């Protein structure tokens, strides 16, 4: 209960920066229409459920941030939720729907949210003027139905979503459709290429495969030379930009297999200056007497979703948080962080 009260206090006292308050001035036409319609419902105390639809880069998150800033700047409560932890980490006050509304991990047709109507969380939901749920396309429909039932119960009404203004976002082809790619606005040919793929209109070759433009491809010379070329493209002038956290956290190399991940990690870490620090996992057998016999075997295991048994890091290298530690501080599963220093436990 104490943690719940602390979280409710945090939600009611989120500080809105001046930069966020001015976001609406940078809207395109579609964003402005959605922004005006939603806020009209919020400030008129009218109910409404909206879907913000658009592919990645079309400005959905930008719109959410502007809506949240405007509502919170008036002293009202606005709840920000997402289906995934990664999406939650980039929204101000973002939480996963499982965390915010106490949805169980294993969801079936009969599940319900375990929230007492007398709790501080119920009071927070009751006072919310706006509820935002991003990446809703990843959620099962009974989660949305459960939210509807929860808010109706808390508000003691049968009105849809308890009379709240709820904004869903994701890759829907429905109302308030955002189509202009703001993230890649300076590269219109790339925007058009993404839209053709997303709409299933990109031409295919004789093998019924989409061909990647040559400008997107790093030519193969040798494995080492091609990887070094890729590194130089993604992380240009690495040594000159180590103290720029956004330079490191806004860049990423994706690959298909964990073996490739390990190889690329090792090569990139080697390019960072200063001495490497090696951390060994502390795995234990169920029976203490078996520890010495199976220790080498334990060190050979690298289960998915956990750090490697032998983790090599250097100062200023980026890492990813695998377990939710402190949602109030924006630390959610998948949050990207920077190693600033290493301490030894005494």
Tab-separated table of C-alpha atoms in Angstrom:
chain	number	residue	atom	x	y	z
A	1	UNK	CA	0.000	0.000	0.000
A	2	UNK	CA	2.877	2.362	0.770
A	3	UNK	CA	4.391	1.782	-2.686
A	4	UNK	CA	1.001	2.330	-4.298
A	5	UNK	CA	0.544	5.637	-2.443
A	6	UNK	CA	4.051	6.719	-3.486
A	7	UNK	CA	3.307	5.925	-7.133
A	8	UNK	CA	0.034	7.863	-6.962
A	9	UNK	CA	1.871	10.859	-5.479
A	10	UNK	CA	4.437	10.651	-8.280
A	11	UNK	CA	1.702	10.637	-10.941
A	12	UNK	CA	0.000	13.679	-9.429
A	13	UNK	CA	3.246	15.654	-9.321
A	14	UNK	CA	4.871	15.015	-12.689
A	15	UNK	CA	6.719	18.169	-13.732
A	16	UNK	CA	5.926	19.397	-17.239
A	17	UNK	CA	8.824	21.041	-19.039
A	18	UNK	CA	8.422	24.167	-21.147
A	19	UNK	CA	9.700	22.275	-24.178
A	20	UNK	CA	6.836	19.764	-23.923
A	21	UNK	CA	4.282	22.565	-23.590
A	22	UNK	CA	5.392	23.952	-26.952
A	23	UNK	CA	5.250	20.655	-28.860
A	24	UNK	CA	1.828	21.434	-30.353
A	25	UNK	CA	3.384	24.300	-32.324
A	26	UNK	CA	5.297	21.765	-34.426
A	27	UNK	CA	2.282	19.645	-35.407
A	28	UNK	CA	1.431	18.686	-38.946
A	29	UNK	CA	-2.202	18.984	-40.048
A	30	UNK	CA	-3.238	15.482	-38.948
A	31	UNK	CA	-1.655	15.805	-35.507
A	32	UNK	CA	-3.344	19.183	-34.962
A	33	UNK	CA	-6.784	17.760	-35.789
A	34	UNK	CA	-6.334	14.845	-33.360
A	35	UNK	CA	-4.930	17.132	-30.636
A	36	UNK	CA	-7.837	19.595	-30.860
A	37	UNK	CA	-10.561	16.937	-30.927
A	38	UNK	CA	-9.176	15.020	-27.941
A	39	UNK	CA	-8.542	18.094	-25.766
A	40	UNK	CA	-12.005	19.447	-26.549
A	41	UNK	CA	-13.455	16.293	-24.973
A	42	UNK	CA	-11.059	16.442	-22.015
A	43	UNK	CA	-11.770	20.036	-21.033
A	44	UNK	CA	-15.510	19.747	-21.718
A	45	UNK	CA	-15.694	16.799	-19.279
A	46	UNK	CA	-17.067	14.607	-22.061
A	47	UNK	CA	-16.220	10.953	-22.623
A	48	UNK	CA	-14.449	9.682	-25.705
A	49	UNK	CA	-12.421	6.757	-27.007
A	50	UNK	CA	-9.960	7.492	-29.816
A	51	UNK	CA	-7.564	5.436	-31.936
A	52	UNK	CA	-4.385	7.165	-33.137
A	53	UNK	CA	-3.288	5.128	-36.126
A	54	UNK	CA	-0.052	5.406	-38.049
A	55	UNK	CA	3.189	3.598	-38.907
A	56	UNK	CA	6.419	4.125	-37.000
A	57	UNK	CA	7.763	7.646	-37.367
A	58	UNK	CA	4.424	9.308	-38.164
A	59	UNK	CA	4.436	11.234	-34.878
A	60	UNK	CA	2.185	9.251	-32.533
A	61	UNK	CA	4.532	9.548	-29.551
A	62	UNK	CA	5.034	13.244	-30.310
A	63	UNK	CA	1.251	13.712	-30.175
A	64	UNK	CA	0.928	11.769	-26.894
A	65	UNK	CA	3.619	13.891	-25.245
A	66	UNK	CA	1.872	17.112	-26.286
A	67	UNK	CA	-1.507	15.875	-25.004
A	68	UNK	CA	-0.025	14.761	-21.682
A	69	UNK	CA	1.870	18.025	-21.212
A	70	UNK	CA	-1.196	20.166	-21.891
A	71	UNK	CA	-3.485	18.204	-19.554
A	72	UNK	CA	-0.909	17.982	-16.749
A	73	UNK	CA	-0.011	21.664	-17.035
A	74	UNK	CA	-3.615	22.478	-16.061
A	75	UNK	CA	-3.202	20.526	-12.822
A	76	UNK	CA	-5.098	17.460	-14.028
A	77	UNK	CA	-4.060	13.802	-13.855
A	78	UNK	CA	-3.145	12.038	-17.117
A	79	UNK	CA	-2.153	8.353	-17.060
A	80	UNK	CA	0.347	7.084	-19.622
A	81	UNK	CA	0.376	3.346	-20.326
A	82	UNK	CA	1.785	1.065	-23.004
A	83	UNK	CA	1.633	-2.621	-23.769
A	84	UNK	CA	5.432	-2.970	-23.733
A	85	UNK	CA	8.078	-1.740	-21.296
A	86	UNK	CA	10.248	-0.296	-24.063
A	87	UNK	CA	7.446	1.976	-25.257
A	88	UNK	CA	6.687	2.990	-21.653
A	89	UNK	CA	10.254	4.183	-21.132
A	90	UNK	CA	10.004	6.903	-23.800
A	91	UNK	CA	6.765	8.483	-22.563
A	92	UNK	CA	6.701	10.897	-19.586
A	93	UNK	CA	5.309	8.978	-16.611
A	94	UNK	CA	4.952	5.888	-18.792
A	95	UNK	CA	3.995	2.536	-17.224
A	96	UNK	CA	2.988	-0.781	-18.723
A	97	UNK	CA	-0.738	-1.527	-18.528
A	98	UNK	CA	0.083	-4.612	-16.458
A	99	UNK	CA	1.816	-2.413	-13.893
A	100	UNK	CA	-0.633	0.490	-13.889
A	101	UNK	CA	-3.915	-1.439	-13.888
A	102	UNK	CA	-2.681	-4.597	-12.113
A	103	UNK	CA	-3.354	-6.924	-15.021
A	104	UNK	CA	-2.033	-10.436	-14.319
A	105	UNK	CA	0.785	-11.744	-16.498
A	106	UNK	CA	-1.206	-14.796	-17.584
A	107	UNK	CA	-4.438	-13.515	-19.079
A	108	UNK	CA	-7.513	-15.639	-19.759
A	109	UNK	CA	-11.132	-14.840	-20.568
A	110	UNK	CA	-12.137	-14.538	-16.902
A	111	UNK	CA	-9.320	-12.399	-15.485
A	112	UNK	CA	-9.977	-9.143	-13.623
A	113	UNK	CA	-7.901	-6.285	-12.203
A	114	UNK	CA	-7.110	-6.584	-8.500
A	115	UNK	CA	-7.702	-2.966	-7.447
A	116	UNK	CA	-9.707	-2.010	-4.362
A	117	UNK	CA	-12.126	0.915	-4.851
A	118	UNK	CA	-10.765	2.406	-1.610
A	119	UNK	CA	-7.123	2.263	-2.693
A	120	UNK	CA	-4.949	5.240	-3.682
A	121	UNK	CA	-4.612	3.730	-7.181
A	122	UNK	CA	-8.407	3.665	-7.594
A	123	UNK	CA	-8.500	7.300	-6.470
A	124	UNK	CA	-5.827	8.153	-9.040
A	125	UNK	CA	-7.791	6.477	-11.849
A	126	UNK	CA	-10.974	8.202	-10.646
A	127	UNK	CA	-9.268	11.607	-10.933
A	128	UNK	CA	-7.644	10.952	-14.325
A	129	UNK	CA	-8.814	13.278	-17.088
A	130	UNK	CA	-6.967	11.375	-19.804
A	131	UNK	CA	-5.734	7.797	-20.217
A	132	UNK	CA	-3.254	7.043	-23.014
A	133	UNK	CA	-2.542	3.430	-24.054
A	134	UNK	CA	0.158	3.084	-26.724
A	135	UNK	CA	0.973	-0.092	-28.687
A	136	UNK	CA	-2.580	-1.301	-28.061
A	137	UNK	CA	-2.394	-3.368	-31.249
A	138	UNK	CA	-0.169	-5.803	-29.302
A	139	UNK	CA	-2.794	-6.352	-26.582
A	140	UNK	CA	-5.542	-8.953	-26.424
A	141	UNK	CA	-9.051	-7.571	-26.707
A	142	UNK	CA	-10.000	-8.884	-23.245
A	143	UNK	CA	-7.371	-6.551	-21.740
A	144	UNK	CA	-9.187	-3.577	-23.242
A	145	UNK	CA	-12.512	-5.003	-22.069
A	146	UNK	CA	-11.033	-5.431	-18.579
A	147	UNK	CA	-9.940	-1.768	-18.526
A	148	UNK	CA	-13.456	-0.763	-19.541
A	149	UNK	CA	-14.957	-2.859	-16.713
A	150	UNK	CA	-12.403	-1.576	-14.191
A	151	UNK	CA	-13.018	2.117	-14.872
A	152	UNK	CA	-16.795	1.623	-14.996
A	153	UNK	CA	-16.632	-0.040	-11.572
A	154	UNK	CA	-14.406	2.672	-10.073
A	155	UNK	CA	-16.591	5.456	-11.493
A	156	UNK	CA	-19.887	3.693	-10.630
A	157	UNK	CA	-21.271	4.142	-14.140
A	158	UNK	CA	-22.034	2.092	-17.248
A	159	UNK	CA	-20.695	4.744	-19.644
A	160	UNK	CA	-17.906	3.483	-21.934
A	161	UNK	CA	-14.572	3.559	-20.045
A	162	UNK	CA	-16.351	5.140	-17.101
A	163	UNK	CA	-16.826	8.411	-18.984
A	164	UNK	CA	-13.061	8.954	-19.342
A	165	UNK	CA	-11.248	10.205	-22.425
A	166	UNK	CA	-9.122	7.248	-23.532
A	167	UNK	CA	-6.583	7.470	-26.358
A	168	UNK	CA	-5.358	4.217	-27.884
A	169	UNK	CA	-2.436	4.155	-30.290
A	170	UNK	CA	-0.926	1.604	-32.612
A	171	UNK	CA	-0.879	0.358	-36.170
A	172	UNK	CA	-4.611	0.559	-36.846
A	173	UNK	CA	-6.254	1.629	-40.098
A	174	UNK	CA	-9.077	3.521	-38.424
A	175	UNK	CA	-9.904	7.030	-37.251
A	176	UNK	CA	-7.435	9.886	-36.795
A	177	UNK	CA	-4.973	8.232	-39.189
A	178	UNK	CA	-1.458	9.706	-39.101
A	179	UNK	CA	0.389	8.982	-42.338
A	180	UNK	CA	3.151	11.591	-42.709
A	181	UNK	CA	6.455	10.110	-41.546
A	182	UNK	CA	7.903	12.863	-39.321
A	183	UNK	CA	10.962	10.874	-38.174
A	184	UNK	CA	12.262	10.474	-41.737
A	185	UNK	CA	10.759	13.688	-43.116
A	186	UNK	CA	14.067	14.767	-44.649
A	187	UNK	CA	14.246	11.556	-46.696
A	188	UNK	CA	10.963	11.356	-48.667
A	189	UNK	CA	12.094	8.418	-50.830
A	190	UNK	CA	12.736	6.348	-47.694
A	191	UNK	CA	9.295	7.346	-46.305
A	192	UNK	CA	7.640	6.195	-49.527
A	193	UNK	CA	9.623	2.935	-49.480
A	194	UNK	CA	8.436	2.166	-45.913
A	195	UNK	CA	4.830	2.947	-46.783
A	196	UNK	CA	4.913	0.718	-49.868
A	197	UNK	CA	6.208	-2.175	-47.765
A	198	UNK	CA	3.675	-1.551	-44.981
A	199	UNK	CA	0.816	-1.423	-47.487
A	200	UNK	CA	2.020	-4.484	-49.397
A	201	UNK	CA	2.656	-2.519	-52.604
A	202	UNK	CA	6.456	-2.788	-52.903
A	203	UNK	CA	7.540	-4.717	-55.992
A	204	UNK	CA	9.001	-8.190	-55.549
A	205	UNK	CA	11.580	-10.124	-57.569
A	206	UNK	CA	11.216	-13.517	-59.283
A	207	UNK	CA	11.484	-15.261	-55.896
A	208	UNK	CA	8.609	-13.164	-54.546
A	209	UNK	CA	11.025	-11.314	-52.237
A	210	UNK	CA	11.334	-7.589	-51.621
A	211	UNK	CA	14.724	-6.346	-52.727
A	212	UNK	CA	16.608	-4.018	-50.379
A	213	UNK	CA	18.028	-0.943	-52.174
A	214	UNK	CA	21.790	-1.060	-52.614
A	215	UNK	CA	22.119	2.225	-50.693
A	216	UNK	CA	20.943	0.354	-47.551
A	217	UNK	CA	23.518	-2.416	-47.865
A	218	UNK	CA	27.059	-2.540	-46.493
A	219	UNK	CA	29.126	-4.308	-49.181
A	220	UNK	CA	30.755	-7.584	-48.161
A	221	UNK	CA	34.555	-7.563	-48.341
A	222	UNK	CA	35.619	-9.782	-45.470
A	223	UNK	CA	33.647	-10.323	-42.289
A	224	UNK	CA	35.976	-8.099	-40.254
A	225	UNK	CA	36.209	-5.311	-42.846
A	226	UNK	CA	32.455	-5.267	-43.480
A	227	UNK	CA	31.660	-5.157	-39.767
A	228	UNK	CA	34.182	-2.362	-39.235
A	229	UNK	CA	32.535	-0.443	-42.083
A	230	UNK	CA	29.115	-0.969	-40.472
A	231	UNK	CA	30.459	0.250	-37.114
A	232	UNK	CA	31.889	3.386	-38.724
A	233	UNK	CA	28.519	4.145	-40.348
A	234	UNK	CA	26.441	3.606	-37.181
A	235	UNK	CA	29.000	5.047	-34.712
A	236	UNK	CA	31.075	7.618	-36.637
A	237	UNK	CA	33.919	9.204	-34.646
A	238	UNK	CA	33.151	6.987	-31.654
A	239	UNK	CA	36.090	8.211	-29.580
A	240	UNK	CA	35.005	11.838	-30.020
A	241	UNK	CA	31.399	11.190	-28.917
A	242	UNK	CA	31.765	8.946	-25.866
A	243	UNK	CA	30.521	11.600	-23.444
A	244	UNK	CA	27.414	12.312	-25.515
A	245	UNK	CA	24.851	9.907	-24.048
A	246	UNK	CA	22.272	10.475	-26.799
A	247	UNK	CA	24.880	9.625	-29.459
A	248	UNK	CA	25.199	6.155	-27.940
A	249	UNK	CA	21.634	5.449	-26.824
A	250	UNK	CA	19.967	6.596	-30.060
A	251	UNK	CA	21.950	4.158	-32.198
A	252	UNK	CA	21.575	0.401	-32.327
A	253	UNK	CA	22.643	-2.560	-34.475
A	254	UNK	CA	20.042	-5.305	-34.773
A	255	UNK	CA	20.870	-8.862	-35.745
A	256	UNK	CA	19.108	-12.202	-36.023
A	257	UNK	CA	20.905	-14.573	-33.655
A	258	UNK	CA	22.418	-14.374	-30.187
A	259	UNK	CA	25.762	-15.640	-31.525
A	260	UNK	CA	25.937	-12.628	-33.839
A	261	UNK	CA	24.949	-10.345	-30.958
A	262	UNK	CA	27.859	-11.619	-28.861
A	263	UNK	CA	30.327	-11.215	-31.722
A	264	UNK	CA	29.208	-7.665	-32.536
A	265	UNK	CA	29.190	-6.711	-28.846
A	266	UNK	CA	32.735	-7.970	-28.364
A	267	UNK	CA	34.008	-6.097	-31.419
A	268	UNK	CA	32.312	-2.853	-30.417
A	269	UNK	CA	33.401	-3.012	-26.782
A	270	UNK	CA	36.982	-3.481	-27.964
A	271	UNK	CA	36.786	-0.115	-29.751
A	272	UNK	CA	35.956	1.760	-26.544
A	273	UNK	CA	38.974	3.240	-24.720
A	274	UNK	CA	40.010	2.413	-21.154
A	275	UNK	CA	40.301	-0.935	-19.429
A	276	UNK	CA	37.591	-3.566	-19.767
A	277	UNK	CA	35.858	-4.908	-16.668
A	278	UNK	CA	34.738	-8.534	-16.633
A	279	UNK	CA	31.763	-9.623	-14.517
A	280	UNK	CA	31.083	-13.312	-13.914
A	281	UNK	CA	27.564	-14.538	-13.122
A	282	UNK	CA	27.046	-16.026	-9.650
A	283	UNK	CA	25.093	-19.169	-10.516
A	284	UNK	CA	24.437	-21.758	-7.852
A	285	UNK	CA	23.179	-25.320	-7.911
A	286	UNK	CA	20.095	-26.254	-5.928
A	287	UNK	CA	22.192	-28.607	-3.813
A	288	UNK	CA	25.286	-26.814	-2.419
A	289	UNK	CA	27.299	-30.044	-2.523
A	290	UNK	CA	26.919	-30.155	-6.330
A	291	UNK	CA	28.429	-26.706	-6.879
A	292	UNK	CA	32.019	-27.790	-7.510
A	293	UNK	CA	30.951	-30.594	-9.827
A	294	UNK	CA	28.711	-28.479	-12.070
A	295	UNK	CA	30.365	-25.050	-11.816
A	296	UNK	CA	32.007	-25.231	-15.254
A	297	UNK	CA	28.715	-26.339	-16.756
A	298	UNK	CA	26.863	-23.414	-15.146
A	299	UNK	CA	29.399	-20.981	-16.590
A	300	UNK	CA	28.713	-22.351	-20.084
A	301	UNK	CA	25.001	-21.462	-19.931
A	302	UNK	CA	23.656	-18.243	-21.451
A	303	UNK	CA	19.847	-18.334	-21.063
A	304	UNK	CA	17.780	-15.976	-23.217
A	305	UNK	CA	16.629	-12.842	-21.416
A	306	UNK	CA	19.611	-12.821	-19.038
A	307	UNK	CA	23.079	-11.253	-19.315
A	308	UNK	CA	25.840	-13.558	-20.589
A	309	UNK	CA	27.642	-15.554	-17.931
A	310	UNK	CA	30.794	-13.578	-18.733
A	311	UNK	CA	29.867	-9.898	-19.161
A	312	UNK	CA	32.591	-7.552	-20.437
A	313	UNK	CA	31.960	-3.808	-20.059
A	314	UNK	CA	33.837	-0.539	-20.389
A	315	UNK	CA	33.135	2.961	-19.153
A	316	UNK	CA	30.646	4.871	-21.367
A	317	UNK	CA	29.412	1.743	-23.147
A	318	UNK	CA	25.611	1.373	-23.549
A	319	UNK	CA	23.698	-1.393	-21.764
A	320	UNK	CA	20.057	-2.478	-21.629
A	321	UNK	CA	18.028	-2.953	-18.459
A	322	UNK	CA	16.469	-6.423	-18.508
A	323	UNK	CA	14.379	-6.243	-15.358
A	324	UNK	CA	12.042	-3.494	-14.130
A	325	UNK	CA	13.729	-1.820	-11.138
A	326	UNK	CA	12.015	1.541	-10.558
A	327	UNK	CA	9.151	2.611	-12.845
A	328	UNK	CA	8.819	5.992	-11.113
A	329	UNK	CA	12.340	6.840	-12.271
A	330	UNK	CA	11.659	5.628	-15.813
A	331	UNK	CA	13.546	2.346	-15.349
A	332	UNK	CA	11.486	-0.189	-17.285
A	333	UNK	CA	12.355	-3.413	-19.084
A	334	UNK	CA	14.351	-2.528	-22.181
A	335	UNK	CA	15.533	0.918	-20.994
A	336	UNK	CA	18.901	1.816	-22.534
A	337	UNK	CA	21.519	3.120	-20.092
A	338	UNK	CA	25.178	4.154	-20.037
A	339	UNK	CA	27.887	2.634	-17.815
A	340	UNK	CA	29.355	5.646	-16.003
A	341	UNK	CA	31.519	3.867	-13.448
A	342	UNK	CA	32.148	0.484	-11.826
A	343	UNK	CA	32.272	-0.084	-8.074
A	344	UNK	CA	33.374	-3.092	-6.063
A	345	UNK	CA	31.221	-4.350	-3.221
A	346	UNK	CA	33.084	-4.366	0.090
